[in-house]
mmCIF file of C-alpha atoms and ligand atoms in Angstrom:
data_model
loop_
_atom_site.group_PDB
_atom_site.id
_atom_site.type_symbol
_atom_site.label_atom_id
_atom_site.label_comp_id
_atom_site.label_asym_id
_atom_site.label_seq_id
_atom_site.Cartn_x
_atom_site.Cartn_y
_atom_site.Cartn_z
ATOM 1 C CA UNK L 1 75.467 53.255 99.812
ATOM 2 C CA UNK L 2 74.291 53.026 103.293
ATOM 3 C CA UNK L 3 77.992 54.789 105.206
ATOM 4 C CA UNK L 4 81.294 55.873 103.500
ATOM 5 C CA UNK L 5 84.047 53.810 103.041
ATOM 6 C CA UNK L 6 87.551 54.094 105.059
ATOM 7 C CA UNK L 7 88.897 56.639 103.343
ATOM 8 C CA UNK L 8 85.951 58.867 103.020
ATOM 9 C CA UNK L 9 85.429 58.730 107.140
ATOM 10 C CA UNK L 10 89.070 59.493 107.108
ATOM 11 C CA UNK L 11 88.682 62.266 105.196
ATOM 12 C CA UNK L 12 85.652 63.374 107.075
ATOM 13 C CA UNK L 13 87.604 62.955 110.261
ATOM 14 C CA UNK L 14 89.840 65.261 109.298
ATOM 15 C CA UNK L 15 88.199 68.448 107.149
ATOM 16 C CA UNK L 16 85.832 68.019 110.214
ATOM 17 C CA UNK L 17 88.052 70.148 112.526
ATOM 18 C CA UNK L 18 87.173 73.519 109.943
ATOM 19 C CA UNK L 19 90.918 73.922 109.413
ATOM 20 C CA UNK L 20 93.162 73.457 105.990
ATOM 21 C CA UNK L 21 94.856 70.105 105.137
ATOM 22 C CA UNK L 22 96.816 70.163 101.902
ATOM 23 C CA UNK L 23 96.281 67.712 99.255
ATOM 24 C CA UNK L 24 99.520 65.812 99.254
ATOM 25 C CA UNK L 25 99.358 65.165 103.584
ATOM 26 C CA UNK L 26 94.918 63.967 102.497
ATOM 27 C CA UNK L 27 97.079 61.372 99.682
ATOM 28 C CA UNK L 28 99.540 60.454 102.932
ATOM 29 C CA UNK L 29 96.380 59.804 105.030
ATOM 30 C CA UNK L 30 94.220 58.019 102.633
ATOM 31 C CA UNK L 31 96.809 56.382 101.087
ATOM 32 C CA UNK L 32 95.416 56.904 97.454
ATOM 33 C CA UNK L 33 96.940 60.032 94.730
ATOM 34 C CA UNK L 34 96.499 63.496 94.205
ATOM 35 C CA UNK L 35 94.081 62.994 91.623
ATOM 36 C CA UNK L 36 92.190 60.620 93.800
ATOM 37 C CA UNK L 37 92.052 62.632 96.799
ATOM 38 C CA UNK L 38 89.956 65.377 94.273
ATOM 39 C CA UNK L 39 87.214 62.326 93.437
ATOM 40 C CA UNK L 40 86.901 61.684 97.655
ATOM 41 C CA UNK L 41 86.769 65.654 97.914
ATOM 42 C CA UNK L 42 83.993 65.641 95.022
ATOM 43 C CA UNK L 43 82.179 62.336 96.919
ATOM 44 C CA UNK L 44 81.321 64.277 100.045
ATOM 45 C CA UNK L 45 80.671 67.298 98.353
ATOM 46 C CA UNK L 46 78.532 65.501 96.381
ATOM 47 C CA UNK L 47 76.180 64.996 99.342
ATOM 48 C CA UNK L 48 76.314 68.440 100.596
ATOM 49 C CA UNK L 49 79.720 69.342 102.731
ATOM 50 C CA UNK L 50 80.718 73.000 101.920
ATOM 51 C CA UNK L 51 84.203 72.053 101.021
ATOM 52 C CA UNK L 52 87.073 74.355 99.425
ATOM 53 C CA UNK L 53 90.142 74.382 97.919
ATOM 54 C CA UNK L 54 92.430 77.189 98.507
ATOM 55 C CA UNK L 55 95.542 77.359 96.055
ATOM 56 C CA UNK L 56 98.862 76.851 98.534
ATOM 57 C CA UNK L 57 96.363 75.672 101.523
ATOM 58 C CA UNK L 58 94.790 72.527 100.575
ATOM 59 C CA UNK L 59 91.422 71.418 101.663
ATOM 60 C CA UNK L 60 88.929 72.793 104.339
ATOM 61 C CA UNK L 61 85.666 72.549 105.508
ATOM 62 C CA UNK L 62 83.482 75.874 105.499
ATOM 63 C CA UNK L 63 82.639 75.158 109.508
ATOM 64 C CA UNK L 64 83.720 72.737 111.961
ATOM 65 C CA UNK L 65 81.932 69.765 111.936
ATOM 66 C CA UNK L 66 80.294 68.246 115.086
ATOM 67 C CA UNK L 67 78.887 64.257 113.848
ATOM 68 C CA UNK L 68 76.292 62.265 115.148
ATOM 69 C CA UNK L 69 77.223 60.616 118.196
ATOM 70 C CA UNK L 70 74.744 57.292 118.851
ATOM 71 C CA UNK L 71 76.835 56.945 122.555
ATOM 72 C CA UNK L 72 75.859 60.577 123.544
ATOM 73 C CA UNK L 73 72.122 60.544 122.243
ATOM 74 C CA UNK L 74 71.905 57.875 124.359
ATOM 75 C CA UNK L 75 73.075 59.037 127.230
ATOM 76 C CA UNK L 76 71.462 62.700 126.724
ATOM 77 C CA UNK L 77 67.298 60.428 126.342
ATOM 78 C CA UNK L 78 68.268 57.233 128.703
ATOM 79 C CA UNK L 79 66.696 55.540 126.103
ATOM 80 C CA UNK L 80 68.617 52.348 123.951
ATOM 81 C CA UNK L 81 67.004 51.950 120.710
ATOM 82 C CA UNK L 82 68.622 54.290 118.690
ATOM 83 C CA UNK L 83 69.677 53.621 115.029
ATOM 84 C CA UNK L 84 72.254 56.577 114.298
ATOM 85 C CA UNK L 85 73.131 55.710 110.588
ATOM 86 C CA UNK L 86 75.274 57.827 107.917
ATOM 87 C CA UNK L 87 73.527 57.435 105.015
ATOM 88 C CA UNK L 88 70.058 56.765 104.369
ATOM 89 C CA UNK L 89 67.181 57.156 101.619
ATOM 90 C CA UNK L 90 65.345 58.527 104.209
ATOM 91 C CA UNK L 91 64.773 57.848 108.137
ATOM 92 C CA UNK L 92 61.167 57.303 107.250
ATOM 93 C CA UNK L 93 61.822 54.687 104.711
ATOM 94 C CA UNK L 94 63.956 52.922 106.965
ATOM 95 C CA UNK L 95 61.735 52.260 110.045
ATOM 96 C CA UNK L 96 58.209 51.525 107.837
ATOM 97 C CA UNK L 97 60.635 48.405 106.276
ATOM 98 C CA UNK L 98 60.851 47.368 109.988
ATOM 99 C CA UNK L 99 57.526 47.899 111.310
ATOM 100 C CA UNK L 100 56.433 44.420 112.804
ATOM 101 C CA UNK L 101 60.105 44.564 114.150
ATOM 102 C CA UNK L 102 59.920 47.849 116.390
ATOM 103 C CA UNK L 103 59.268 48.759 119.948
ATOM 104 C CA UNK L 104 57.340 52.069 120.961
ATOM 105 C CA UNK L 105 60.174 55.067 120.882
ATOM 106 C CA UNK L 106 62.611 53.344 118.629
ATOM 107 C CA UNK L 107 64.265 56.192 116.626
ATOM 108 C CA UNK L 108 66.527 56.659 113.360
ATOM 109 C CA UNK L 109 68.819 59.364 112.847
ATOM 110 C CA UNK L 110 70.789 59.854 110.021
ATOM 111 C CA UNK L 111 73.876 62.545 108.751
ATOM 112 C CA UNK L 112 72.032 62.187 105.001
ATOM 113 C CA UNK L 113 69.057 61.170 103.177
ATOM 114 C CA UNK L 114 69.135 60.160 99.798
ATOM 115 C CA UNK L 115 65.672 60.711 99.245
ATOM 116 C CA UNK L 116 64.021 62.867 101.886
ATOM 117 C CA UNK L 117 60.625 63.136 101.933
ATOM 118 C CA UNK L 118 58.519 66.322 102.886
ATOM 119 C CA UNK L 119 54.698 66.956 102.716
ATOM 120 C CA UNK L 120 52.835 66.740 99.359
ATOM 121 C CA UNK L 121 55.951 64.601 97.808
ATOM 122 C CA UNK L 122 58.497 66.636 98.161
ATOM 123 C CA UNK L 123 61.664 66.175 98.229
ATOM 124 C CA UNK L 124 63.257 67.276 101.617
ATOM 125 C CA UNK L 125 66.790 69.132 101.030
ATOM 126 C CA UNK L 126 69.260 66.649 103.571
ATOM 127 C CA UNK L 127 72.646 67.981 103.022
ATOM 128 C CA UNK L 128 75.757 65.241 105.239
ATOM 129 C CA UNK L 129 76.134 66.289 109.008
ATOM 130 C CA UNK L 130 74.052 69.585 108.243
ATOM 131 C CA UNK L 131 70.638 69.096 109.716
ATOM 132 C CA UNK L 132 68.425 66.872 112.216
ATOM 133 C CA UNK L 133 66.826 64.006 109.853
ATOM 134 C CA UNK L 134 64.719 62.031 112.652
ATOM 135 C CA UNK L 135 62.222 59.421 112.793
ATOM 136 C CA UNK L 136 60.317 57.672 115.362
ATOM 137 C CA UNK L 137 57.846 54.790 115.367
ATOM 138 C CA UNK L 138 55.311 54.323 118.125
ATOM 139 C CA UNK L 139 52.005 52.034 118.034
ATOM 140 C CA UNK L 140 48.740 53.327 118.557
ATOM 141 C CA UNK L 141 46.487 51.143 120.125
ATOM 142 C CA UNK L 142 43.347 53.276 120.143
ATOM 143 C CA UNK L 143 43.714 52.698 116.121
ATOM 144 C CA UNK L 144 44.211 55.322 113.195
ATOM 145 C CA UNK L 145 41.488 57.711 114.693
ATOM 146 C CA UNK L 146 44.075 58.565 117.289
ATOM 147 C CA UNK L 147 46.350 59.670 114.600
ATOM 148 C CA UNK L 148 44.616 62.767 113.610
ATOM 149 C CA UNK L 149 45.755 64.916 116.121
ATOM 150 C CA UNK L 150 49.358 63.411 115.958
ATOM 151 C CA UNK L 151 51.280 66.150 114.173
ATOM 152 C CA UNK L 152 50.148 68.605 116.785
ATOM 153 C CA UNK L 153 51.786 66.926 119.589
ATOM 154 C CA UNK L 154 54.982 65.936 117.657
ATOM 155 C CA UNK L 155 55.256 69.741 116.932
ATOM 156 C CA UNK L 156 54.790 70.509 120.552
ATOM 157 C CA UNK L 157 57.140 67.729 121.903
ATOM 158 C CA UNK L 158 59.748 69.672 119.257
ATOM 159 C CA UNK L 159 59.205 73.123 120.529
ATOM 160 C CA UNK L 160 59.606 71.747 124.076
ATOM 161 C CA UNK L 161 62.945 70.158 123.473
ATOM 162 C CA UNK L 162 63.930 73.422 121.829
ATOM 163 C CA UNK L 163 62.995 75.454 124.755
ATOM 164 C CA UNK L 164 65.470 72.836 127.117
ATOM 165 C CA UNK L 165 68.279 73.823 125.007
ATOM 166 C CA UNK L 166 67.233 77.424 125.559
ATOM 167 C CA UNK L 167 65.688 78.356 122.053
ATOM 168 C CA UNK L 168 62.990 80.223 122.839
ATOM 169 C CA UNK L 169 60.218 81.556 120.044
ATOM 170 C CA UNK L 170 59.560 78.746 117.784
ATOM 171 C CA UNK L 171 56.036 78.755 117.160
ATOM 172 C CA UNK L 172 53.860 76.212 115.413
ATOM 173 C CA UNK L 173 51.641 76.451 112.288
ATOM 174 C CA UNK L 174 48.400 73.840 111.865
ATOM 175 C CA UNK L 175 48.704 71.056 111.175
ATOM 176 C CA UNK L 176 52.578 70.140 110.646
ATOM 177 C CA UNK L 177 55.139 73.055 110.702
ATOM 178 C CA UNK L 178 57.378 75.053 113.180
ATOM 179 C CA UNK L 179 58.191 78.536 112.175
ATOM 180 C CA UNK L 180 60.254 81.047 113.970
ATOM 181 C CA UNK L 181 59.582 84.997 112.575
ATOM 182 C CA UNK L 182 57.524 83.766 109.782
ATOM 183 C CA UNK L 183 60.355 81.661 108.141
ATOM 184 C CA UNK L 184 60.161 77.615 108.123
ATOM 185 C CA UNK L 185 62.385 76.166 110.850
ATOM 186 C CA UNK L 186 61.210 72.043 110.665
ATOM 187 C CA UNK L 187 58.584 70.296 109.268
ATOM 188 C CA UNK L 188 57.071 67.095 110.622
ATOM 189 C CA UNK L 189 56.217 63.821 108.074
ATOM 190 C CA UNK L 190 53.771 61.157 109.686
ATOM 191 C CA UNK L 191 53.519 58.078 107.697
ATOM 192 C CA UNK L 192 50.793 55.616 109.272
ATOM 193 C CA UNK L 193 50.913 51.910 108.571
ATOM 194 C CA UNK L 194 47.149 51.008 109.752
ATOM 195 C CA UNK L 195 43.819 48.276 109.153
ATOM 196 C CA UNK L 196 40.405 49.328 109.893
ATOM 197 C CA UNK L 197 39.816 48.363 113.707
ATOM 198 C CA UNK L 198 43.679 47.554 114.659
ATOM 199 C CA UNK L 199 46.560 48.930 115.837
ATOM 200 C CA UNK L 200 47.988 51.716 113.961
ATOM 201 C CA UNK L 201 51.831 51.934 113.193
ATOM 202 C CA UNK L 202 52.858 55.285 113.194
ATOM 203 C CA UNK L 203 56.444 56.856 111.972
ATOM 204 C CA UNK L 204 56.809 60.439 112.933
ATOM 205 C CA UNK L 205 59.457 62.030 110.840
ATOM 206 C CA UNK L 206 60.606 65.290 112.125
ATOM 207 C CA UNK L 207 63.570 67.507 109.815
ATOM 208 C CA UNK L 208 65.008 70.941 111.823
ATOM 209 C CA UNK L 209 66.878 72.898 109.659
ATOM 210 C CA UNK L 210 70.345 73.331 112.166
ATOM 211 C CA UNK L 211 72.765 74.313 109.500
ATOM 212 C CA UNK L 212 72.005 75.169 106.554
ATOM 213 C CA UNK L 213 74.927 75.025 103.747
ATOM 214 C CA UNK L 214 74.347 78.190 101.644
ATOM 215 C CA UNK L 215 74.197 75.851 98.132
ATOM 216 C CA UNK L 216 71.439 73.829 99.673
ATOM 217 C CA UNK L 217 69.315 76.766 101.275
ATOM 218 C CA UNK L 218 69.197 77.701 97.337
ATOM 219 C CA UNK L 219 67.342 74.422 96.614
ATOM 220 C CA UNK L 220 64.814 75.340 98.990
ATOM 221 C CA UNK L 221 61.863 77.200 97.329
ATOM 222 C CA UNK L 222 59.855 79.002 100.588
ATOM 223 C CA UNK L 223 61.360 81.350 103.171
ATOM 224 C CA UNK L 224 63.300 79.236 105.758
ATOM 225 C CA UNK L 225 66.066 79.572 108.654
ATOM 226 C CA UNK L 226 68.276 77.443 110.616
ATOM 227 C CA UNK L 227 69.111 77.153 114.453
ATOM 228 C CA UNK L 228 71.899 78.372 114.396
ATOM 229 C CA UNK L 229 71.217 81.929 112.824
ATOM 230 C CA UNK L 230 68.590 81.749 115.780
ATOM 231 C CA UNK L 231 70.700 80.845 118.247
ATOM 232 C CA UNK L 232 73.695 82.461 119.955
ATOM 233 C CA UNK L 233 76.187 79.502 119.822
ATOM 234 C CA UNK L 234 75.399 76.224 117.259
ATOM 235 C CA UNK L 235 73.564 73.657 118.317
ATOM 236 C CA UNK L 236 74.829 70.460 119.174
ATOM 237 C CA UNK L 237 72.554 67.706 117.201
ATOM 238 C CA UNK L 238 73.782 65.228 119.875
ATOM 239 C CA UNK L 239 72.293 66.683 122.683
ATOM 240 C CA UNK L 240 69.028 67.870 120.866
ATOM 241 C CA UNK L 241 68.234 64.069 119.635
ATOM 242 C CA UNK L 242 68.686 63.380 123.199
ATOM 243 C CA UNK L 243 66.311 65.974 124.680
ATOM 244 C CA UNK L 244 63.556 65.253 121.496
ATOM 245 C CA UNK L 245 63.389 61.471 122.208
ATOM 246 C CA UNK L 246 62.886 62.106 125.894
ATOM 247 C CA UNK L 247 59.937 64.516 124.958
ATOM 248 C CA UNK L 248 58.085 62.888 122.180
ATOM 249 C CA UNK L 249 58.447 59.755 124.199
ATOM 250 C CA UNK L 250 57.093 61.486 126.981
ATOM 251 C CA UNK L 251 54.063 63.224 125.749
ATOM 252 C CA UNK L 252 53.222 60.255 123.342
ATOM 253 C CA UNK L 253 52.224 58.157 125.989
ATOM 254 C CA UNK L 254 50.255 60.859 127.923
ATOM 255 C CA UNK L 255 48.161 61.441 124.454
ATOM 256 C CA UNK L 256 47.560 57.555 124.060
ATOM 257 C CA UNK L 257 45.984 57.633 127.238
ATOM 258 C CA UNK L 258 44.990 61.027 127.520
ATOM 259 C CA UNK L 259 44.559 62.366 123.542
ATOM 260 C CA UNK L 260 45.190 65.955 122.619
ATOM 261 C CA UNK L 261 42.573 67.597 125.353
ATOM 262 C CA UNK L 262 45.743 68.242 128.246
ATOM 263 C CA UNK L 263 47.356 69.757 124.946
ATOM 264 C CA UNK L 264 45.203 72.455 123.973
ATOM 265 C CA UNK L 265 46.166 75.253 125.962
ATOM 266 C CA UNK L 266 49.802 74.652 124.450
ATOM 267 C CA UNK L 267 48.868 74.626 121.448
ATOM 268 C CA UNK L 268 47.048 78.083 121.930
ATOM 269 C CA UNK L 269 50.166 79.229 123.307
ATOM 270 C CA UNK L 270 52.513 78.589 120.813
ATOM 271 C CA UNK L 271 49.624 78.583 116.940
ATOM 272 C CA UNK L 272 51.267 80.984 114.963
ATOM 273 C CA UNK L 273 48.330 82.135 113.842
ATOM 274 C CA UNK L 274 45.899 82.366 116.169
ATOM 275 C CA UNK L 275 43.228 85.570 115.963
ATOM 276 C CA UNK L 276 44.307 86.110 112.999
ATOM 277 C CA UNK L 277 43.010 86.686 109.464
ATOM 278 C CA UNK L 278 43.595 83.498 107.080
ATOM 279 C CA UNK L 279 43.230 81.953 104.141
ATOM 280 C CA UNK L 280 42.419 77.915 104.293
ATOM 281 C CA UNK L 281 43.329 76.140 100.710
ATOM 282 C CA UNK L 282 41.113 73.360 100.608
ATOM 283 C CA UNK L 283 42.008 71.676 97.117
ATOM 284 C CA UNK L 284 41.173 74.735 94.504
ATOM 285 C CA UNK L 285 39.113 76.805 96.857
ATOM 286 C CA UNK L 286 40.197 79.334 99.057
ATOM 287 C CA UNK L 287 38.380 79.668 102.733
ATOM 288 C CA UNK L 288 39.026 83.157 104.548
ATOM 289 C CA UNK L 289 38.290 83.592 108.418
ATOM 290 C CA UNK L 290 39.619 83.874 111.695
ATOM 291 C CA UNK L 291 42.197 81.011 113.061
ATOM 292 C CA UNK L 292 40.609 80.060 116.171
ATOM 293 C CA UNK L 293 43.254 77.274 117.151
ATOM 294 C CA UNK L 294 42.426 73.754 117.579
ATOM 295 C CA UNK L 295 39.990 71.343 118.859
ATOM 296 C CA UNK L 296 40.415 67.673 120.920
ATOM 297 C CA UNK L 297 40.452 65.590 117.038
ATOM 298 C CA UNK L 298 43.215 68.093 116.037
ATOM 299 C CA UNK L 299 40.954 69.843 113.855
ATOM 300 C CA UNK L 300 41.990 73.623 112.917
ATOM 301 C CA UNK L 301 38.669 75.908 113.999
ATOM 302 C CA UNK L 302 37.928 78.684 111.856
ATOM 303 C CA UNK L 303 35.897 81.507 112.790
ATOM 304 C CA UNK L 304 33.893 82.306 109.332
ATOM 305 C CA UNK L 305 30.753 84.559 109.500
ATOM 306 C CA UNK L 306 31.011 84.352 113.609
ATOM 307 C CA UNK L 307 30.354 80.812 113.347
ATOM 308 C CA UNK L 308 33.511 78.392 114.357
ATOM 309 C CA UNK L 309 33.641 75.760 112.362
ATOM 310 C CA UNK L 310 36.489 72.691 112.641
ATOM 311 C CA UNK L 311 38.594 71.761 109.711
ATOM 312 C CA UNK L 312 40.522 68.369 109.165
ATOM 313 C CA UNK L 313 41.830 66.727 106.246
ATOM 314 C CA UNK L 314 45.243 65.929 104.153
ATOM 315 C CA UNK L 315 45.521 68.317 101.960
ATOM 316 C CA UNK L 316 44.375 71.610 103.404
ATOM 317 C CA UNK L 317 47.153 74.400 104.104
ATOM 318 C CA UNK L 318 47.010 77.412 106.030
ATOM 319 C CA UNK L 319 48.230 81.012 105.124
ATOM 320 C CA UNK L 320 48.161 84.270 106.979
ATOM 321 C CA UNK L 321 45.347 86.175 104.580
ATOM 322 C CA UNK L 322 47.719 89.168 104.228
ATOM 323 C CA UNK L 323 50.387 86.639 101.869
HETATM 324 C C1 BTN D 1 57.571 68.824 105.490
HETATM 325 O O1 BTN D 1 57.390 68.742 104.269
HETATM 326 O O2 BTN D 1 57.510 69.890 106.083
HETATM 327 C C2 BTN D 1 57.906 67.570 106.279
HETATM 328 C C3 BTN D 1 59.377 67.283 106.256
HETATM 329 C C4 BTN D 1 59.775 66.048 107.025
HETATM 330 C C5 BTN D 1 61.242 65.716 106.834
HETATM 331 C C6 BTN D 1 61.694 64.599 107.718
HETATM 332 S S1 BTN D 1 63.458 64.430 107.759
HETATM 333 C C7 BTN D 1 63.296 62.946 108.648
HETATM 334 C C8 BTN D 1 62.116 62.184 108.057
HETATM 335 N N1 BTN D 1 62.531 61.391 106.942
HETATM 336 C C9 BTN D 1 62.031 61.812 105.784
HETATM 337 O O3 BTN D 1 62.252 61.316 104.669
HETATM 338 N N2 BTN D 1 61.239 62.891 106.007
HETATM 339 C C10 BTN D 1 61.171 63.209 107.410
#
């Protein structure tokens, strides 16, 4: 199933306003019986709406519902090649099938993802028109060495589009995460698509946690939070698409020319962890030392017997030492 059918985007039209609809004026609308409108209810429930039934009310949905808006996000980056679907396996997925196909910057949103991929396989929790599920291919021409500092400048790009809309305090933990008061906020997903000594074909994949449906944030098995328990008023995935294209395709091609060196002092700025005590997992064993930030490959530099040494690799992971 790659979008709903008429009736379901009926349906979704209408719960979307937050208020009650009874079940017999849903039947009207959709056409279809009682009985059926409980299997459409069920359907988009079934990929993650908070929807209830009050006896004597009808139907509602447990917030208003703002949807993805491909017009808007176009409008809000100046950009064209935007792919805003409803449903998807996972944004990731869908732009690696394309790869010889794509332009630098294309991007794929979706409102739901099947299969959502995180770090380590797995799965990433993608609940319907809760959450920013965002992918972006761009071509590296200095080859797959480039790549290794990637992550680090998608997170930055992200914290600076945050900062537009006025969230301030995100910070950003090596190599691929964006935490705000110790709890998980978005997590970034780089698949590369690379030969020795060619191009490399690069798909960022970038989840923020906006709004998080209280069934799903049960699903998830670390501390997390959403944007808007951070933010005053919730914010509008339209205009944050917008702003995150415009950045990442911004300070991409400064860092294809450039690499991560203008970067660094960013970085500093916003590392989580930085003069503090940690723990490195590398595999089984267990580093401890002080988190001296980054270097120009993207390495993390850890201060160990007051020697700084520079860490890089997939499967290393950071804690604070005190966890
Ligand atoms: C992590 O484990 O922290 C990385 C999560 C990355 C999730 C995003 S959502 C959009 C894109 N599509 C996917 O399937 N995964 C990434």
């Amino acid at each position: 199933m790659s979008e709903l059918n008429d009736q379901g985007n009926k349906l979704l039209k209408l719960l979307a306003d937050g208020e009650f609809h009874s079940g017999e004026k849903i039947g009207e609308l959709l056409g279809v019986s009682r009985t059926s409108v409980n299997n459409y209810i069920k359907a988009l429930q079934e990929i993650g709406l908070d929807i209830y039934k009050v006896t004597g009310k009808g139907y509602c949905s447990a917030t208003p519902l703002t949807l993805l808006d491909k017009n808007i996000i176009k409008q809000v980056s100046g950009f064209e090649h935007i792919h805003v679907e409803q449903i998807l396996s996972s944004t990731n997925q869908y732009l690696l099938e394309k790869v010889p196909d794509l332009n630098n910057g294309q991007t794929c949103i979706a409102e739901y993802q099947a299969a959502g991929r995180g770090r380590r396989g797995r799965e990433w929790v993608s609940p319907f028109a809760s959450h920013l599920y965002f992918s972006m291919y761009w071509r590296l021409d200095a080859g797959i060495d480039r790549a290794s500092g990637l992550s680090l400048l998608v997170g930055i790009a992200v914290v600076n589009a945050l900062e537009k809309l006025g969230i301030q305090g995100v910070g950003l933990k090596w190599p691929n995460d964006l935490y705000y008061q110790g709890k998980k906020l978005a997590g970034i997903l780089i698949e590369l698509q690379a030969q020795a000594s060619d191009a490399c074909h690069s798909v960022i994949g970038i989840g923020i946690n906006v709004r998080m449906p209280a069934e799903q944030g049960k699903l998830i098995d670390q501390p997390w939070i959403d944007l808007n328990t951070i933010n005053t008023k919730p914010v509008d995935r339209n205009q944050l698409s917008g702003l995150l294209i415009k950045e990442l395709q911004s300070l991409l091609a400064s860092y294809e020319e450039k690499g991560l060196a203008p970067f660094l002092a960013r970085w500093f700025e916003l590392d989580c962890f930085i003069n503090q005590q940690v723990n490195l997992i590398v595999a089984d064993n267990v580093q401890k030392g002080i988190c001296r930030g980054i270097n120009e490959q993207g390495a993390l530099l850890l201060e160990i017997d007051n020697e700084v040494k520079p860490y890089i690799g997939g499967e290393i992971s950071l804690r604070l030492a005190n966890n």
